[in-house]
PDB file of C-alpha atoms in Angstrom:
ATOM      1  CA  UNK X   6     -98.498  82.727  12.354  1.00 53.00           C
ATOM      2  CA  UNK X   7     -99.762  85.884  10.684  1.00 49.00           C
ATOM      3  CA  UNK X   8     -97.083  87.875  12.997  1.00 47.00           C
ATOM      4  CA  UNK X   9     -94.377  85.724  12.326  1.00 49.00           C
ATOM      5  CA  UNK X  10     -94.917  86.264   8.319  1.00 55.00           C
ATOM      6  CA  UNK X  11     -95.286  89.959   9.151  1.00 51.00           C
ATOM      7  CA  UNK X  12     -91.670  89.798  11.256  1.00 53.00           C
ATOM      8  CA  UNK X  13     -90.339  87.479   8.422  1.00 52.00           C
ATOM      9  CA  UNK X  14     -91.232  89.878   5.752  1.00 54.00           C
ATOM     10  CA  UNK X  15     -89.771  93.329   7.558  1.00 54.00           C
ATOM     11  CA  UNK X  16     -86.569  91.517   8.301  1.00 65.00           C
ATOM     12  CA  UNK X  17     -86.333  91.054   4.415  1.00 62.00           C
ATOM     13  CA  UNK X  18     -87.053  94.560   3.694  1.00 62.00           C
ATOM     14  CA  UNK X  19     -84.810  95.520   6.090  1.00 63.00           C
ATOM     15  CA  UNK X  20     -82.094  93.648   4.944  1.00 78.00           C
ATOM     16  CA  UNK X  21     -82.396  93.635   1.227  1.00 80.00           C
ATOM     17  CA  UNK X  22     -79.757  96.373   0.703  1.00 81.00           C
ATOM     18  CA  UNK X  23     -77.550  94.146   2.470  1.00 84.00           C
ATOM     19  CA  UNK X  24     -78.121  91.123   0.937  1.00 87.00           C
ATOM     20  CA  UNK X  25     -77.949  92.835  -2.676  1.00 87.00           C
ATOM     21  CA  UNK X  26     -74.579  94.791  -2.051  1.00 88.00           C
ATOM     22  CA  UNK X  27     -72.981  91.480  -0.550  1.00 90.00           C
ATOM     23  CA  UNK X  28     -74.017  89.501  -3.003  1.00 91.00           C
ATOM     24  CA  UNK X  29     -72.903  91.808  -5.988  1.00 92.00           C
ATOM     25  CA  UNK X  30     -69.440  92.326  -4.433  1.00 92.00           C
ATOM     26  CA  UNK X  31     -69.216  88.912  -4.143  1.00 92.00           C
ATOM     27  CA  UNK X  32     -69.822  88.440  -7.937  1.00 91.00           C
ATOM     28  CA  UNK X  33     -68.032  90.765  -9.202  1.00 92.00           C
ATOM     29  CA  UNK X  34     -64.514  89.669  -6.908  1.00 93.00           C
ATOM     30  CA  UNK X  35     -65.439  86.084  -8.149  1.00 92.00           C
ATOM     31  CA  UNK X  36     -65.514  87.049 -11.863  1.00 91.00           C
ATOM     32  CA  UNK X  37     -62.640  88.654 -11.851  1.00 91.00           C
ATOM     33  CA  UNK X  38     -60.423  86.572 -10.248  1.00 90.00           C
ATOM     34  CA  UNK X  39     -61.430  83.966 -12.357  1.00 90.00           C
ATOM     35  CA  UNK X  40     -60.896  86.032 -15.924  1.00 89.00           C
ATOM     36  CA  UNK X  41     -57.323  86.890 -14.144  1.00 89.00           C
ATOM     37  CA  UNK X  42     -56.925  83.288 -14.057  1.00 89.00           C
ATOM     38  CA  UNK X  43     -57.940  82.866 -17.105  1.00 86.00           C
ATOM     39  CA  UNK X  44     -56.239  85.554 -18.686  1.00 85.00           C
ATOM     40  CA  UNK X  45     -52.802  85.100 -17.344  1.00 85.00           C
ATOM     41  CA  UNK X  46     -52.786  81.101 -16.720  1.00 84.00           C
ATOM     42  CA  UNK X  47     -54.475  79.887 -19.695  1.00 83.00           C
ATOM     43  CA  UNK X  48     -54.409  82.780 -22.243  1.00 81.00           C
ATOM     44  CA  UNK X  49     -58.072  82.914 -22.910  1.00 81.00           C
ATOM     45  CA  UNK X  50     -61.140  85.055 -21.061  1.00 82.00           C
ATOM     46  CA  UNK X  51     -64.604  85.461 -20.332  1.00 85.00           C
ATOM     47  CA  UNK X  52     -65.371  87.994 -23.232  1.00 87.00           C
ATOM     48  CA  UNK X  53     -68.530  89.022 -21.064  1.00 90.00           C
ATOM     49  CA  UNK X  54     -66.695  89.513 -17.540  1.00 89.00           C
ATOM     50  CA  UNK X  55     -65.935  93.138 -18.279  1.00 89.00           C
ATOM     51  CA  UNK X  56     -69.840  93.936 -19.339  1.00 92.00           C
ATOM     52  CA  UNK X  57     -71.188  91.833 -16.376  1.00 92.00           C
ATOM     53  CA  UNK X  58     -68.390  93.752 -13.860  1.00 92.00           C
ATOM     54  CA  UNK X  59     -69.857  97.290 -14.851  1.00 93.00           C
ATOM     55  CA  UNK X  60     -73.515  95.949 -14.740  1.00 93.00           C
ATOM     56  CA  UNK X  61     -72.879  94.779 -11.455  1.00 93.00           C
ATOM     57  CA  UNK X  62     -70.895  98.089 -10.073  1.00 94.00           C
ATOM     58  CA  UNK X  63     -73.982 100.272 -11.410  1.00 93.00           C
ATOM     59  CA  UNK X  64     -76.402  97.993  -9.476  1.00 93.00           C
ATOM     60  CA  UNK X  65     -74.197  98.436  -6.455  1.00 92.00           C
ATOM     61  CA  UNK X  66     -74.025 101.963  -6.350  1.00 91.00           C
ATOM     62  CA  UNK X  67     -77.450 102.108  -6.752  1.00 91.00           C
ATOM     63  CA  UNK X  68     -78.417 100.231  -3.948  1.00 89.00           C
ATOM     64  CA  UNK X  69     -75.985 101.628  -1.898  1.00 88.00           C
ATOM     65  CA  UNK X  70     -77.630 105.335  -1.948  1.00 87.00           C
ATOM     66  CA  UNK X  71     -80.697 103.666  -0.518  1.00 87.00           C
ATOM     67  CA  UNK X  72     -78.722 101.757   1.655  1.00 84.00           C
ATOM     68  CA  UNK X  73     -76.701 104.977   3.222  1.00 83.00           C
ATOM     69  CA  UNK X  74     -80.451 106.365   3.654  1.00 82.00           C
ATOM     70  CA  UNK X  75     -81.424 103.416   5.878  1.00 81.00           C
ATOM     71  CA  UNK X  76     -78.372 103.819   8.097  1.00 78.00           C
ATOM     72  CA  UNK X  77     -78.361 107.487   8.039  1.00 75.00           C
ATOM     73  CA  UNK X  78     -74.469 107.299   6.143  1.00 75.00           C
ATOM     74  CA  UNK X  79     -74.863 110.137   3.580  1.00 76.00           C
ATOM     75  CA  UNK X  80     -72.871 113.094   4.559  1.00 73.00           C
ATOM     76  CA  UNK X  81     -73.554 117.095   5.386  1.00 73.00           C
ATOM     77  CA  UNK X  82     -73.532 119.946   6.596  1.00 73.00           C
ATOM     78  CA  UNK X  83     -74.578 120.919  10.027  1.00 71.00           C
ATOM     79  CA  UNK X  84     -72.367 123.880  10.905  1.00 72.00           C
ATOM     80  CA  UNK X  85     -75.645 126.194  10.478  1.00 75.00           C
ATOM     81  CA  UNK X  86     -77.967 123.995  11.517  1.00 74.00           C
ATOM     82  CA  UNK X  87     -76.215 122.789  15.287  1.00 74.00           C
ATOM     83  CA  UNK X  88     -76.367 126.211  16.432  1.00 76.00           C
ATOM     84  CA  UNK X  89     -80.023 126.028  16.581  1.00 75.00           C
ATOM     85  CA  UNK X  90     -81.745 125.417  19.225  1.00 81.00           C
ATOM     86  CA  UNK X  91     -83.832 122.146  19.210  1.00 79.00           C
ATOM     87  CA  UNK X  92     -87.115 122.744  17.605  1.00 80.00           C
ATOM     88  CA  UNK X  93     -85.501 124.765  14.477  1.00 84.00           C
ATOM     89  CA  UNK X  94     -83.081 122.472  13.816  1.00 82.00           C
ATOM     90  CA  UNK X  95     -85.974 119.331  14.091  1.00 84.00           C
ATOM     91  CA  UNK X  96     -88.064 121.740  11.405  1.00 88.00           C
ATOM     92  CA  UNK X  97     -85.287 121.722   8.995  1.00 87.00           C
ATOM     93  CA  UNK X  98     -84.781 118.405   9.063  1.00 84.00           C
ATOM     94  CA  UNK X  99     -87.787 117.866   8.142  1.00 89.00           C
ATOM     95  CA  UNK X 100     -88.243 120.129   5.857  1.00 90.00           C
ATOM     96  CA  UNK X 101     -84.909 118.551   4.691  1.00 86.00           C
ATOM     97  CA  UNK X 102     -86.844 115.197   4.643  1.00 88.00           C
ATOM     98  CA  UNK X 103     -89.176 117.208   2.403  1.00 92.00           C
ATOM     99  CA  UNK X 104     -87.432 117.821  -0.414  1.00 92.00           C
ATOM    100  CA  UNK X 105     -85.315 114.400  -0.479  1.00 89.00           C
ATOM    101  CA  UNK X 106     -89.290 113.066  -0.939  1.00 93.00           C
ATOM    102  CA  UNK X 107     -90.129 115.123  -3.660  1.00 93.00           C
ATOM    103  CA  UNK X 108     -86.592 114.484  -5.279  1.00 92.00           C
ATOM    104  CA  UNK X 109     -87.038 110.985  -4.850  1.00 93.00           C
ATOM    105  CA  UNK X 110     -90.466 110.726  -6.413  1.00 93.00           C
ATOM    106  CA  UNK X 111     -89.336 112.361  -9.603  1.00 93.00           C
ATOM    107  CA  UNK X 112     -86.322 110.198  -9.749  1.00 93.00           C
ATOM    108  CA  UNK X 113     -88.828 107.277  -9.765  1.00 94.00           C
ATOM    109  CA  UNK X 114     -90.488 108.631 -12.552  1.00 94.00           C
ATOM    110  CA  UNK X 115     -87.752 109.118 -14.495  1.00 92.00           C
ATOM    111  CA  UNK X 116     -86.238 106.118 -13.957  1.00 94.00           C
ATOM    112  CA  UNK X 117     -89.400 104.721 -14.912  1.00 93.00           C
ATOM    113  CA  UNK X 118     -89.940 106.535 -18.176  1.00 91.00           C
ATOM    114  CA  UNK X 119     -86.238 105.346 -19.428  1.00 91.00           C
ATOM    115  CA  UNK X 120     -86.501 102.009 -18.294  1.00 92.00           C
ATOM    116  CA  UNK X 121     -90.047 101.085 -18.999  1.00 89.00           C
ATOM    117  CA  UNK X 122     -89.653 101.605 -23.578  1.00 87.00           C
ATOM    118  CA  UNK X 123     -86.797  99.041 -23.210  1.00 88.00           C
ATOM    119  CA  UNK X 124     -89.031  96.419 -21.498  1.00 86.00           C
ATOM    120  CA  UNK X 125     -91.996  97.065 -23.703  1.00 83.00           C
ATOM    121  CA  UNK X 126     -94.021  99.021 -21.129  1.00 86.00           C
ATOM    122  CA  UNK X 127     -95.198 102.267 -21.196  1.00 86.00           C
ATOM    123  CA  UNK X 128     -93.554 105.432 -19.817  1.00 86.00           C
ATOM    124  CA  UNK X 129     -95.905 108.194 -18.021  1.00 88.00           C
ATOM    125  CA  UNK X 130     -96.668 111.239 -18.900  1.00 85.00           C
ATOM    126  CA  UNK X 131     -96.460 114.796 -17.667  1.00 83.00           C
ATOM    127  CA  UNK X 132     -93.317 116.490 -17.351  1.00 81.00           C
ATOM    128  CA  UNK X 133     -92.915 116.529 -13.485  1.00 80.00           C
ATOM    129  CA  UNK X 134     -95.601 114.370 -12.141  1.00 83.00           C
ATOM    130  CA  UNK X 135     -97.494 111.256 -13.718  1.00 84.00           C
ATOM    131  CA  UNK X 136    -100.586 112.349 -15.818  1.00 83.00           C
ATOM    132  CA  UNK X 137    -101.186 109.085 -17.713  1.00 82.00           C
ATOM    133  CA  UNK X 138     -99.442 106.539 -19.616  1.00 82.00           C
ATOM    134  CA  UNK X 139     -98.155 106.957 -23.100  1.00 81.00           C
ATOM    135  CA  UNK X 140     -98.477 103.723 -24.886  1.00 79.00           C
ATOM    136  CA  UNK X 141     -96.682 104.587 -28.193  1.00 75.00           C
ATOM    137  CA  UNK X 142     -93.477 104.638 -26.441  1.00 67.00           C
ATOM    138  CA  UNK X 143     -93.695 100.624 -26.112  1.00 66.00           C
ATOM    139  CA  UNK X 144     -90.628 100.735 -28.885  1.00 72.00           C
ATOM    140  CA  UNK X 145     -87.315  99.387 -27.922  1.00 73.00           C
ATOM    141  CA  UNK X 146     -87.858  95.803 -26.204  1.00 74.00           C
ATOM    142  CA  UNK X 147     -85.455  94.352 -28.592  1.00 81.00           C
ATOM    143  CA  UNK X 148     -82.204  96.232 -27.715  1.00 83.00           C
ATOM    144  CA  UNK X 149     -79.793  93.979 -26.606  1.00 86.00           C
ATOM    145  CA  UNK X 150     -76.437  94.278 -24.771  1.00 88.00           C
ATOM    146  CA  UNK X 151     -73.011  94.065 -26.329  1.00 86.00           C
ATOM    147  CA  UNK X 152     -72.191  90.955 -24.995  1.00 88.00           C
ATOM    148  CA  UNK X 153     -74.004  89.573 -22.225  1.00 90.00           C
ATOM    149  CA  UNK X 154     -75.476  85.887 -22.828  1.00 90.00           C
ATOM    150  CA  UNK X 155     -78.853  84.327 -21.773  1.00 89.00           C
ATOM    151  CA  UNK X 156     -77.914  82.124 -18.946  1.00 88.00           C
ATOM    152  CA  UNK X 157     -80.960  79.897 -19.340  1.00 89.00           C
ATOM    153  CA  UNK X 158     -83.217  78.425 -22.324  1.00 89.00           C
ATOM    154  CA  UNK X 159     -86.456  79.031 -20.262  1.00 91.00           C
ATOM    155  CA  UNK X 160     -85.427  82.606 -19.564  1.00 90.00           C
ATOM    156  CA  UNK X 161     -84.191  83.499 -23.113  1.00 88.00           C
ATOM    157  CA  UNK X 162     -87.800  82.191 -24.204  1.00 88.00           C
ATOM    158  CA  UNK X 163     -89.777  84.230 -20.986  1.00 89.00           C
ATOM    159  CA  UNK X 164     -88.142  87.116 -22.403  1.00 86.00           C
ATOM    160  CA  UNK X 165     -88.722  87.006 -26.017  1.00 83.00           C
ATOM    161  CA  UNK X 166     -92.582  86.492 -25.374  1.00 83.00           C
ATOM    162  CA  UNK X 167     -92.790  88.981 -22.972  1.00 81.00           C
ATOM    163  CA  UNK X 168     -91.075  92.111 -24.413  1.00 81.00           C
ATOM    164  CA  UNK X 169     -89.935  91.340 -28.164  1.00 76.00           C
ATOM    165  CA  UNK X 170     -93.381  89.945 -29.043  1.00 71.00           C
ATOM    166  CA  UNK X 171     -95.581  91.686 -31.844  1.00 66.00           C
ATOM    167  CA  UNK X 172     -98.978  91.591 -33.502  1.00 66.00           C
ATOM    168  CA  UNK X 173     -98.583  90.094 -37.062  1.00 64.00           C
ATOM    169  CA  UNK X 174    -101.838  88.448 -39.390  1.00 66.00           C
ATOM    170  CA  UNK X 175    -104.116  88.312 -36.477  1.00 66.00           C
ATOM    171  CA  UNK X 176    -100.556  85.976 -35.019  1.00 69.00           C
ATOM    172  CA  UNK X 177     -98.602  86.610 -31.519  1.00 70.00           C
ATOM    173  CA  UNK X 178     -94.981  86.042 -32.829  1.00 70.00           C
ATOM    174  CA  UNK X 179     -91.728  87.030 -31.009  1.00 73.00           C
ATOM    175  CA  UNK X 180     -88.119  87.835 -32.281  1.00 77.00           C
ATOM    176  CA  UNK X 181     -85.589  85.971 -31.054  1.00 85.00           C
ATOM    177  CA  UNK X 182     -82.834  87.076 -28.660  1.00 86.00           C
ATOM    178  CA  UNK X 183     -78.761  86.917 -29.447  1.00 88.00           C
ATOM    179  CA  UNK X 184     -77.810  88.353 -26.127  1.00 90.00           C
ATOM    180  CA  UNK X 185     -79.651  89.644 -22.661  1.00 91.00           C
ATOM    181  CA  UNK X 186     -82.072  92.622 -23.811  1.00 90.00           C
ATOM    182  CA  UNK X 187     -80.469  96.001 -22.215  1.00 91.00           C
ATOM    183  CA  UNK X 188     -84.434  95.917 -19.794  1.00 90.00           C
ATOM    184  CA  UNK X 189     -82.529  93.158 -17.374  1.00 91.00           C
ATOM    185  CA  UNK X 190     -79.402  95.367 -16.432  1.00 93.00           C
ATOM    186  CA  UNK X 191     -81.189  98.695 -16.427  1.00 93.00           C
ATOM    187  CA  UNK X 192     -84.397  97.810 -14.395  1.00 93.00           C
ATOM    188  CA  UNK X 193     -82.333  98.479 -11.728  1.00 93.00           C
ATOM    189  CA  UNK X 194     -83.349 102.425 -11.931  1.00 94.00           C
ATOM    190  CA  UNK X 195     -86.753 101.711 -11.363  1.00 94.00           C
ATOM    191  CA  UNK X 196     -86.271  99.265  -8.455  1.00 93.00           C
ATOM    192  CA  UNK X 197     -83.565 101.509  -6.676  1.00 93.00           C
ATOM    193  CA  UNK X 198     -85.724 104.855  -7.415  1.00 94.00           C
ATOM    194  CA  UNK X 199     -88.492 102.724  -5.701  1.00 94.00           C
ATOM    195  CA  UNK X 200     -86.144 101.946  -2.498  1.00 91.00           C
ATOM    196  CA  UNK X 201     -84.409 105.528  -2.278  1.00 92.00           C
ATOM    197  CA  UNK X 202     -88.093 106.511  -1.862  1.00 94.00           C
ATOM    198  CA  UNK X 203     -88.759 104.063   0.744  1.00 91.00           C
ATOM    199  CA  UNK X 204     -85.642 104.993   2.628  1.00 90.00           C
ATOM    200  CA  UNK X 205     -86.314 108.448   2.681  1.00 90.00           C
ATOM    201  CA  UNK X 206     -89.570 108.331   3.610  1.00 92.00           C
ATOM    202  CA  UNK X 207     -88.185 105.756   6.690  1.00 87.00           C
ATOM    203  CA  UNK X 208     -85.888 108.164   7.352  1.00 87.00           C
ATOM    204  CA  UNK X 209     -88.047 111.666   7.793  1.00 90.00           C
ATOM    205  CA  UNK X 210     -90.671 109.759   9.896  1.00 89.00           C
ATOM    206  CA  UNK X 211     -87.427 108.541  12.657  1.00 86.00           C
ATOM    207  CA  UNK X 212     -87.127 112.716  12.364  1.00 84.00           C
ATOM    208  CA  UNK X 213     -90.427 113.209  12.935  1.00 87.00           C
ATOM    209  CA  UNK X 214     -91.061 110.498  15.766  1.00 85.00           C
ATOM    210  CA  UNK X 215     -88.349 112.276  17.811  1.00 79.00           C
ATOM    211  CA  UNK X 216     -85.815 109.540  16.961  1.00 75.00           C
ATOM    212  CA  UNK X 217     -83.094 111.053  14.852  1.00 72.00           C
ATOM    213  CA  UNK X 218     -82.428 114.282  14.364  1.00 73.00           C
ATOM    214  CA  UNK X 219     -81.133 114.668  11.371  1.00 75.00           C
ATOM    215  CA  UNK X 220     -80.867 112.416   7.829  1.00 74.00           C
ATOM    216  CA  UNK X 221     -77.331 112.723   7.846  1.00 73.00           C
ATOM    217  CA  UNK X 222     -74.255 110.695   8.834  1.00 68.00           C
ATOM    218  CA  UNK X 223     -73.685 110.824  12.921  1.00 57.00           C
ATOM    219  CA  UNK X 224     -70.436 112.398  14.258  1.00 56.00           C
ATOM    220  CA  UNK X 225     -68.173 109.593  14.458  1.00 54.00           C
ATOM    221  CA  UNK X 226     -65.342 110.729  15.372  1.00 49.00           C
ATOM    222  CA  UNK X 227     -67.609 112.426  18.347  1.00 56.00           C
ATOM    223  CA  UNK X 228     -68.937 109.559  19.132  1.00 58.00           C
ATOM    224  CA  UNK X 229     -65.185 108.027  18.945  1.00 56.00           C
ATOM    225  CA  UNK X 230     -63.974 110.135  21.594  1.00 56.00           C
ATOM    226  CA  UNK X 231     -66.868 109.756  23.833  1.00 64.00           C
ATOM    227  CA  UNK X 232     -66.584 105.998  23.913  1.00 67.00           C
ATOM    228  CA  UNK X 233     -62.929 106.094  24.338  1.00 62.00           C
ATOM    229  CA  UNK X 234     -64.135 108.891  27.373  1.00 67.00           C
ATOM    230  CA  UNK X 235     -65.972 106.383  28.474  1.00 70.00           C
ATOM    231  CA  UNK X 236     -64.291 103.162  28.075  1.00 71.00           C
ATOM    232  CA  UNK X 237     -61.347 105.172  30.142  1.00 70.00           C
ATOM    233  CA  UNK X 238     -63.606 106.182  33.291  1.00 70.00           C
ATOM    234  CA  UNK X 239     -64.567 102.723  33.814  1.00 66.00           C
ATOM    235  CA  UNK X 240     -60.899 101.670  34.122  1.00 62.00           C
TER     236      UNK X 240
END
C-alpha cells in the first residue's frame, strides 16, 4: 500500500508540468473563443478575459521552463564541448548542472521576496542567500488586480482573513476584497522557481548517474536520420 502511494505520488510529480500546461492552454483557447463569440455575435464581452488570458500565458511559460528541464528541451551549444573526449565533456556538464543550481536557488529567492509582501508573508533577507526573515515587509496584501473577480464567496472570505487582516483595539478585522488580490496570479514565481530547482537538480543527477550527457535538447534531426537509417535497413 505504502509503495503504491509512493508510485502514485511520483507519477504526479512527474506529470504536473503536463497537467498544468494542458490545462492552461485549454483555458485560455476556451476563453477566448467564447469572448469572440461574444464579441462579434452578441456585441458584449467578458471585461476580465483579456487579464485572465495574460495571467494564464505567464503561468504557462513559467511552467514550461521547468518543463523543458524535465525533458531535456532547452537548447545549446555543443560545438566545443562534442569534441571532447568523454570524461571532459561529462565534467562540464556537470559543472554546467552547477551553475543552473545555483541560478535556480537565487531565482527562488527572489521570486520569493517579490511574491511573499503581496501575500502578507515575509521576504528573506541577505542579498544573495537567505539570512533571516524580514517581517516589516508584510505590507501589500491588499493590492488587487485590475479586473479579475472572486469566483467564490468562501474564497473571497479565505482570502481577506488570511492576507488583508490587521490588528486593531486588541480586534482581528479584515478589509474587504473588490477583485482577486495580485498574491493569486503572481504566486506562480515562487512555485515555478521551486520546480525549475527540482528539474535541474533531476536533471544534473541523470548527468551524473551516467544517463544523459548533457542538460540540453538531443540532436533531433540526428536522431531523425538515424531512424529513417534504420527504418530503411529493415526493409
Amino acid at each position: 500500500m505504502a509503495q503504491a502511494r509512493s508510485d502514485g505520488n511520483k507519477r504526479a510529480m512527474d506529470t504536473i508540468e503536463e497537467t498544468a500546461i494542458a490545462v492552461l492552454l485549454g483555458g485560455m483557447t476556451l476563453l477566448t473563443f467564447i469572448n469572440v463569440i461574444l464579441r462579434y455575435g452578441f456585441n458584449s464581452s467578458i471585461i476580465w478575459s483579456l487579464e485572465v488570458v495574460l495571467v494564464m500565458f505567464a503561468w504557462l511559460v513559467l511552467f514550461g521552463i521547468s518543463y523543458g528541464f524535465k525533458v531535456t528541451a532547452h537548447l545549446g551549444v555543443d560545438a566545443v564541448t562534442n569534441l571532447l573526449p568523454k570524461g571532459p565533456r561529462r565534467m562540464l556538464a556537470l559543472f554546467a548542472g552547477a551553475m543552473c543550481i545555483a541560478y535556480a536557488a537565487l531565482f527562488l529567492k527572489g521570486a520569493w521576496d517579490y511574491w511573499a509582501p503581496f501575500a502578507d508573508l515575509p521576504k528573506t533577507t541577505g542579498r544573495w542567500f537567505p539570512t533571516g526573515l524580514d517581517w516589516d515587509a508584510r505590507t501589500y496584501g491588499y493590492t488587487e488586480t485590475g479586473q479579475i473577480p472572486i469566483p467564490f464567496d468562501w474564497l473571497k472570505s479565505w482570502l481577506e482573513q488570511t492576507f488583508n487582516s490587521y490588528e486593531e483595539g486588541g480586534e482581528r478585522k479584515f478589509d474587504s476584497y473588490a477583485k482577486l488580490p495580485v498574491l493569486v496570479p503572481y504566486v506562480i514565481l515562487p512555485i515555478s522557481a521551486a520546480l525549475l530547482l527540482f528539474r535541474v537538480i533531476q536533471a544534473t543527477l541523470r548527468v551524473w548517474r551516467g544517463d544523459a550527457e548533457s542538460l540540453i535538447v538531443s540532436h533531433e534531426a540526428e536522431d531523425a536520420v538515424e531512424e529513417v537509417a534504420a527504418m530503411n535497413r529493415d526493409n
